[in-house]
mmCIF file of C-alpha atoms in Angstrom:
data_model
loop_
_atom_site.group_PDB
_atom_site.id
_atom_site.type_symbol
_atom_site.label_atom_id
_atom_site.label_comp_id
_atom_site.label_asym_id
_atom_site.label_seq_id
_atom_site.Cartn_x
_atom_site.Cartn_y
_atom_site.Cartn_z
ATOM 1 C CA UNK A 21 -95.484 -200.098 177.910
ATOM 2 C CA UNK A 22 -98.734 -202.269 179.881
ATOM 3 C CA UNK A 23 -100.958 -201.793 176.718
ATOM 4 C CA UNK A 24 -97.848 -203.723 174.661
ATOM 5 C CA UNK A 25 -97.703 -206.103 177.254
ATOM 6 C CA UNK A 26 -101.211 -206.867 177.451
ATOM 7 C CA UNK A 27 -102.167 -206.692 174.052
ATOM 8 C CA UNK A 28 -100.102 -208.590 171.702
ATOM 9 C CA UNK A 29 -97.179 -205.952 171.885
ATOM 10 C CA UNK A 30 -94.034 -207.535 170.031
ATOM 11 C CA UNK A 31 -90.530 -208.172 172.560
ATOM 12 C CA UNK A 32 -88.930 -205.567 170.335
ATOM 13 C CA UNK A 33 -92.159 -203.048 171.465
ATOM 14 C CA UNK A 34 -91.950 -203.665 174.268
ATOM 15 C CA UNK A 35 -88.342 -203.278 174.846
ATOM 16 C CA UNK A 36 -88.884 -199.670 173.136
ATOM 17 C CA UNK A 37 -91.368 -198.608 175.545
ATOM 18 C CA UNK A 38 -88.920 -199.417 177.912
ATOM 19 C CA UNK A 39 -86.631 -197.327 176.822
ATOM 20 C CA UNK A 40 -88.983 -194.479 176.317
ATOM 21 C CA UNK A 41 -90.202 -194.605 179.911
ATOM 22 C CA UNK A 42 -86.578 -194.816 180.917
ATOM 23 C CA UNK A 43 -85.754 -192.138 179.042
ATOM 24 C CA UNK A 44 -88.842 -189.540 179.568
ATOM 25 C CA UNK A 45 -88.098 -190.751 183.576
ATOM 26 C CA UNK A 46 -84.383 -189.528 183.316
ATOM 27 C CA UNK A 47 -85.493 -186.321 181.609
ATOM 28 C CA UNK A 48 -88.173 -185.354 184.358
ATOM 29 C CA UNK A 49 -85.431 -186.333 186.962
ATOM 30 C CA UNK A 50 -82.874 -183.651 185.425
ATOM 31 C CA UNK A 51 -85.537 -181.120 185.204
ATOM 32 C CA UNK A 52 -86.822 -181.798 188.922
ATOM 33 C CA UNK A 53 -83.215 -181.949 190.355
ATOM 34 C CA UNK A 54 -82.540 -178.364 189.022
ATOM 35 C CA UNK A 55 -85.577 -177.423 190.511
ATOM 36 C CA UNK A 56 -84.057 -178.253 194.057
ATOM 37 C CA UNK A 57 -80.668 -176.473 193.359
ATOM 38 C CA UNK A 58 -82.029 -173.047 194.538
ATOM 39 C CA UNK A 59 -79.456 -171.323 191.373
ATOM 40 C CA UNK A 60 -81.013 -172.440 189.103
ATOM 41 C CA UNK A 61 -84.182 -170.439 189.567
ATOM 42 C CA UNK A 62 -82.529 -166.727 190.029
ATOM 43 C CA UNK A 63 -80.690 -164.185 188.170
ATOM 44 C CA UNK A 64 -77.862 -164.437 190.946
ATOM 45 C CA UNK A 65 -77.588 -168.357 189.623
ATOM 46 C CA UNK A 66 -73.686 -167.207 189.274
ATOM 47 C CA UNK A 67 -72.772 -164.729 192.054
ATOM 48 C CA UNK A 68 -74.804 -161.769 193.032
ATOM 49 C CA UNK A 69 -76.036 -159.431 190.432
ATOM 50 C CA UNK A 70 -77.220 -156.130 190.608
ATOM 51 C CA UNK A 71 -77.326 -154.221 193.849
ATOM 52 C CA UNK A 72 -75.606 -155.992 196.761
ATOM 53 C CA UNK A 73 -76.267 -154.341 200.035
ATOM 54 C CA UNK A 74 -75.058 -157.120 202.061
ATOM 55 C CA UNK A 75 -71.813 -157.865 200.198
ATOM 56 C CA UNK A 76 -72.712 -161.263 199.087
ATOM 57 C CA UNK A 77 -70.028 -162.968 196.619
ATOM 58 C CA UNK A 78 -69.979 -162.238 192.924
ATOM 59 C CA UNK A 79 -67.602 -165.151 192.069
ATOM 60 C CA UNK A 80 -68.595 -166.775 189.053
ATOM 61 C CA UNK A 81 -67.757 -170.231 190.702
ATOM 62 C CA UNK A 82 -70.929 -170.308 193.289
ATOM 63 C CA UNK A 83 -73.353 -172.636 190.873
ATOM 64 C CA UNK A 84 -70.487 -175.093 189.787
ATOM 65 C CA UNK A 85 -69.848 -175.250 193.612
ATOM 66 C CA UNK A 86 -72.965 -175.784 194.748
ATOM 67 C CA UNK A 87 -74.055 -178.065 192.014
ATOM 68 C CA UNK A 88 -71.109 -180.830 193.109
ATOM 69 C CA UNK A 89 -68.221 -179.094 194.385
ATOM 70 C CA UNK A 90 -69.163 -179.131 197.900
ATOM 71 C CA UNK A 91 -70.178 -182.466 198.071
ATOM 72 C CA UNK A 92 -67.145 -183.784 195.798
ATOM 73 C CA UNK A 93 -64.843 -181.828 198.715
ATOM 74 C CA UNK A 94 -66.634 -183.440 201.707
ATOM 75 C CA UNK A 95 -66.850 -186.771 200.653
ATOM 76 C CA UNK A 96 -69.441 -186.911 197.830
ATOM 77 C CA UNK A 97 -72.762 -187.517 198.216
ATOM 78 C CA UNK A 98 -73.827 -190.391 200.996
ATOM 79 C CA UNK A 99 -76.890 -191.905 198.798
ATOM 80 C CA UNK A 100 -77.526 -194.394 201.778
ATOM 81 C CA UNK A 101 -78.056 -191.568 204.274
ATOM 82 C CA UNK A 102 -80.171 -189.440 201.539
ATOM 83 C CA UNK A 103 -82.073 -193.013 201.030
ATOM 84 C CA UNK A 104 -82.893 -193.475 205.045
ATOM 85 C CA UNK A 105 -84.113 -189.615 205.283
ATOM 86 C CA UNK A 106 -86.605 -189.787 202.186
ATOM 87 C CA UNK A 107 -90.048 -189.817 202.742
ATOM 88 C CA UNK A 108 -92.082 -192.011 200.505
ATOM 89 C CA UNK A 109 -93.748 -190.977 197.534
ATOM 90 C CA UNK A 110 -97.267 -189.761 197.308
ATOM 91 C CA UNK A 111 -100.079 -188.811 194.750
ATOM 92 C CA UNK A 112 -100.062 -185.496 194.308
ATOM 93 C CA UNK A 113 -103.541 -183.969 194.092
ATOM 94 C CA UNK A 114 -105.411 -183.420 190.579
ATOM 95 C CA UNK A 115 -108.182 -181.902 191.960
ATOM 96 C CA UNK A 116 -108.503 -178.349 190.697
ATOM 97 C CA UNK A 117 -108.673 -175.111 193.090
ATOM 98 C CA UNK A 118 -106.612 -173.092 190.523
ATOM 99 C CA UNK A 119 -108.676 -169.529 190.405
ATOM 100 C CA UNK A 120 -106.748 -169.135 186.834
ATOM 101 C CA UNK A 121 -107.874 -172.786 186.244
ATOM 102 C CA UNK A 122 -104.369 -174.388 185.754
ATOM 103 C CA UNK A 123 -103.805 -177.919 185.947
ATOM 104 C CA UNK A 124 -103.260 -179.088 189.541
ATOM 105 C CA UNK A 125 -100.251 -181.082 188.920
ATOM 106 C CA UNK A 126 -98.719 -178.095 187.199
ATOM 107 C CA UNK A 127 -99.232 -175.552 190.218
ATOM 108 C CA UNK A 128 -97.841 -178.421 192.083
ATOM 109 C CA UNK A 129 -94.936 -178.333 190.494
ATOM 110 C CA UNK A 130 -94.937 -174.152 190.030
ATOM 111 C CA UNK A 131 -95.280 -174.487 193.791
ATOM 112 C CA UNK A 132 -92.151 -176.538 194.085
ATOM 113 C CA UNK A 133 -90.300 -174.115 192.592
ATOM 114 C CA UNK A 134 -90.996 -170.950 193.971
ATOM 115 C CA UNK A 135 -90.423 -172.810 197.189
ATOM 116 C CA UNK A 136 -86.814 -172.605 196.494
ATOM 117 C CA UNK A 137 -86.857 -169.042 196.314
ATOM 118 C CA UNK A 138 -85.842 -167.977 199.846
ATOM 119 C CA UNK A 139 -83.010 -170.332 199.790
ATOM 120 C CA UNK A 140 -81.169 -168.439 197.073
ATOM 121 C CA UNK A 141 -80.561 -165.828 199.682
ATOM 122 C CA UNK A 142 -79.797 -168.655 202.398
ATOM 123 C CA UNK A 143 -77.228 -169.857 199.690
ATOM 124 C CA UNK A 144 -75.209 -166.356 199.605
ATOM 125 C CA UNK A 145 -75.389 -166.295 203.755
ATOM 126 C CA UNK A 146 -73.865 -169.072 204.233
ATOM 127 C CA UNK A 147 -71.198 -168.225 201.446
ATOM 128 C CA UNK A 148 -70.396 -165.570 203.233
ATOM 129 C CA UNK A 149 -69.777 -166.783 206.705
ATOM 130 C CA UNK A 150 -67.980 -169.801 205.638
ATOM 131 C CA UNK A 151 -70.738 -172.332 206.051
ATOM 132 C CA UNK A 152 -69.727 -173.486 202.369
ATOM 133 C CA UNK A 153 -66.336 -173.792 202.529
ATOM 134 C CA UNK A 154 -65.318 -177.462 203.357
ATOM 135 C CA UNK A 155 -62.200 -175.985 205.552
ATOM 136 C CA UNK A 156 -64.169 -174.436 208.368
ATOM 137 C CA UNK A 157 -65.628 -176.672 210.787
ATOM 138 C CA UNK A 158 -69.310 -175.002 210.029
ATOM 139 C CA UNK A 159 -69.561 -176.285 206.305
ATOM 140 C CA UNK A 160 -71.140 -178.985 208.134
ATOM 141 C CA UNK A 161 -74.212 -176.390 207.827
ATOM 142 C CA UNK A 162 -73.802 -176.099 204.241
ATOM 143 C CA UNK A 163 -73.691 -179.433 203.340
ATOM 144 C CA UNK A 164 -76.839 -180.101 205.219
ATOM 145 C CA UNK A 165 -78.583 -177.362 203.635
ATOM 146 C CA UNK A 166 -77.543 -179.202 200.045
ATOM 147 C CA UNK A 167 -78.566 -182.697 201.586
ATOM 148 C CA UNK A 168 -82.082 -181.229 202.387
ATOM 149 C CA UNK A 169 -82.328 -179.603 198.856
ATOM 150 C CA UNK A 170 -81.498 -183.456 197.399
ATOM 151 C CA UNK A 171 -84.469 -184.413 199.878
ATOM 152 C CA UNK A 172 -86.891 -182.114 198.927
ATOM 153 C CA UNK A 173 -86.308 -183.047 194.897
ATOM 154 C CA UNK A 174 -86.157 -186.574 195.631
ATOM 155 C CA UNK A 175 -89.290 -186.078 196.814
ATOM 156 C CA UNK A 176 -91.054 -184.220 194.405
ATOM 157 C CA UNK A 177 -89.669 -186.256 191.846
ATOM 158 C CA UNK A 178 -91.010 -189.613 193.660
ATOM 159 C CA UNK A 179 -94.364 -188.225 193.893
ATOM 160 C CA UNK A 180 -94.533 -186.762 190.126
ATOM 161 C CA UNK A 181 -93.397 -190.725 189.018
ATOM 162 C CA UNK A 182 -95.827 -192.453 191.154
ATOM 163 C CA UNK A 183 -98.874 -189.673 190.805
ATOM 164 C CA UNK A 184 -97.959 -190.182 186.547
ATOM 165 C CA UNK A 185 -97.661 -194.628 187.402
ATOM 166 C CA UNK A 186 -101.240 -194.441 189.141
ATOM 167 C CA UNK A 187 -103.529 -191.906 187.082
ATOM 168 C CA UNK A 188 -102.297 -193.062 183.827
ATOM 169 C CA UNK A 189 -105.241 -193.913 182.026
ATOM 170 C CA UNK A 190 -104.990 -197.008 179.149
ATOM 171 C CA UNK A 191 -103.930 -196.172 175.884
ATOM 172 C CA UNK A 192 -106.794 -196.878 174.100
ATOM 173 C CA UNK A 193 -105.508 -195.857 170.521
ATOM 174 C CA UNK A 194 -102.392 -198.308 170.812
ATOM 175 C CA UNK A 195 -105.010 -201.045 171.885
ATOM 176 C CA UNK A 196 -107.599 -200.797 169.502
ATOM 177 C CA UNK A 197 -104.767 -200.957 166.817
ATOM 178 C CA UNK A 198 -102.725 -203.694 168.596
ATOM 179 C CA UNK A 199 -106.198 -205.838 168.706
ATOM 180 C CA UNK A 200 -106.553 -205.115 165.037
ATOM 181 C CA UNK A 201 -103.126 -206.344 164.149
ATOM 182 C CA UNK A 202 -103.686 -209.436 166.338
ATOM 183 C CA UNK A 203 -107.384 -209.738 164.782
ATOM 184 C CA UNK A 204 -105.437 -209.326 161.421
ATOM 185 C CA UNK A 205 -102.808 -212.410 162.567
ATOM 186 C CA UNK A 206 -105.619 -214.781 163.458
ATOM 187 C CA UNK A 207 -107.753 -214.110 160.398
ATOM 188 C CA UNK A 208 -104.167 -215.581 158.079
ATOM 189 C CA UNK A 209 -103.754 -218.348 159.985
#
């Protein structure tokens, strides 16, 4: 977008660039949000499967309950409270330090997703203890767990957006073509 704004892009090109950015940000938000919902990263995504020595629920409704059901039954998501508790976005490290040579941002995304693994069983423990049942006073603990997950997702999303903003280099290909177009238009005058 910056290339269009600074090098003679048309109003339509700038508007399309803005729309493209919003689309990518929205798609990224969806996937990062999915990553903070621990049931999205497990085979136990909609009820415990396989060996179940702890007697966790096998109900095929737990996934939708964690996605939105508990929030819906306990007053919705309080955006102001989430915003008050949110941490400012920070730049993710782009220093390579992975022995396998993987991109450092990719490694941090994998770490973010992997950090959800312990929360999977915690959700099932909470469900078994009634901490996800809005009729029980202890449901406040379940709601707090899910709010913390939202905060984790918001932090990661902010960090990714901020890092992309700070680390994005100029689009030299586009700039070259915009300059050539501008020069051609001047030559026609």
